[in-house]
Amino acid sequence: MLELQIESVRSQMYEAYKQENAYEQALKLSQKLDELLNEFEGLTKQMCV
């Protein structure tokens, strides 16, 4: 499910953030998380219509 993907990427991003030299990885994961959250928001808006 999309919610599980979001939580997984969020967790991975947090772990990368805690590492000193993982800025690039954290940035990529942040961008992926943004995409997933936008997709989730779009789906929830469709359900409300």
Tab-separated table of C-alpha atoms in Angstrom:
chain	number	residue	atom	x	y	z
A	1	MET	CA	0.000	0.000	0.000
A	2	LEU	CA	1.010	3.574	-0.552
A	3	GLU	CA	0.944	4.356	3.164
A	4	LEU	CA	3.499	1.614	3.814
A	5	GLN	CA	5.755	2.946	1.058
A	6	ILE	CA	5.551	6.429	2.561
A	7	GLU	CA	6.465	5.173	6.013
A	8	SER	CA	9.330	3.076	4.652
A	9	VAL	CA	10.859	5.972	2.701
A	10	ARG	CA	10.356	8.296	5.673
A	11	SER	CA	12.236	5.864	7.903
A	12	GLN	CA	15.041	5.447	5.363
A	13	MET	CA	15.340	9.217	5.018
A	14	TYR	CA	15.580	9.653	8.782
A	15	GLU	CA	18.323	7.022	9.006
A	16	ALA	CA	20.238	8.723	6.181
A	17	TYR	CA	19.794	12.096	7.899
A	18	LYS	CA	21.411	10.727	11.067
A	19	GLN	CA	24.539	9.720	9.121
A	20	GLU	CA	27.062	12.510	8.681
A	21	ASN	CA	28.010	11.871	5.045
A	22	ALA	CA	24.680	10.766	3.620
A	23	TYR	CA	23.336	14.157	2.486
A	24	GLU	CA	22.854	13.052	-1.141
A	25	GLN	CA	20.992	9.921	-0.080
A	26	ALA	CA	18.791	11.880	2.331
A	27	LEU	CA	18.010	14.399	-0.413
A	28	LYS	CA	17.021	11.692	-2.908
A	29	LEU	CA	14.835	10.000	-0.320
A	30	SER	CA	13.245	13.337	0.550
A	31	GLN	CA	12.364	13.871	-3.099
A	32	LYS	CA	10.922	10.357	-3.328
A	33	LEU	CA	8.889	11.006	-0.184
A	34	ASP	CA	7.534	14.220	-1.722
A	35	GLU	CA	6.415	12.274	-4.804
A	36	LEU	CA	4.682	9.643	-2.695
A	37	LEU	CA	2.967	12.244	-0.516
A	38	ASN	CA	1.747	14.118	-3.599
A	39	GLU	CA	0.385	10.861	-5.003
A	40	PHE	CA	-1.334	10.110	-1.695
A	41	GLU	CA	-2.854	13.588	-1.572
A	42	GLY	CA	-4.166	13.186	-5.115
A	43	LEU	CA	-5.786	9.881	-4.244
A	44	THR	CA	-7.437	11.259	-1.122
A	45	LYS	CA	-8.803	14.237	-3.066
A	46	GLN	CA	-10.307	11.873	-5.651
A	47	MET	CA	-12.034	9.920	-2.894
A	48	CYS	CA	-13.656	13.078	-1.522
A	49	VAL	CA	-15.226	14.058	-4.841
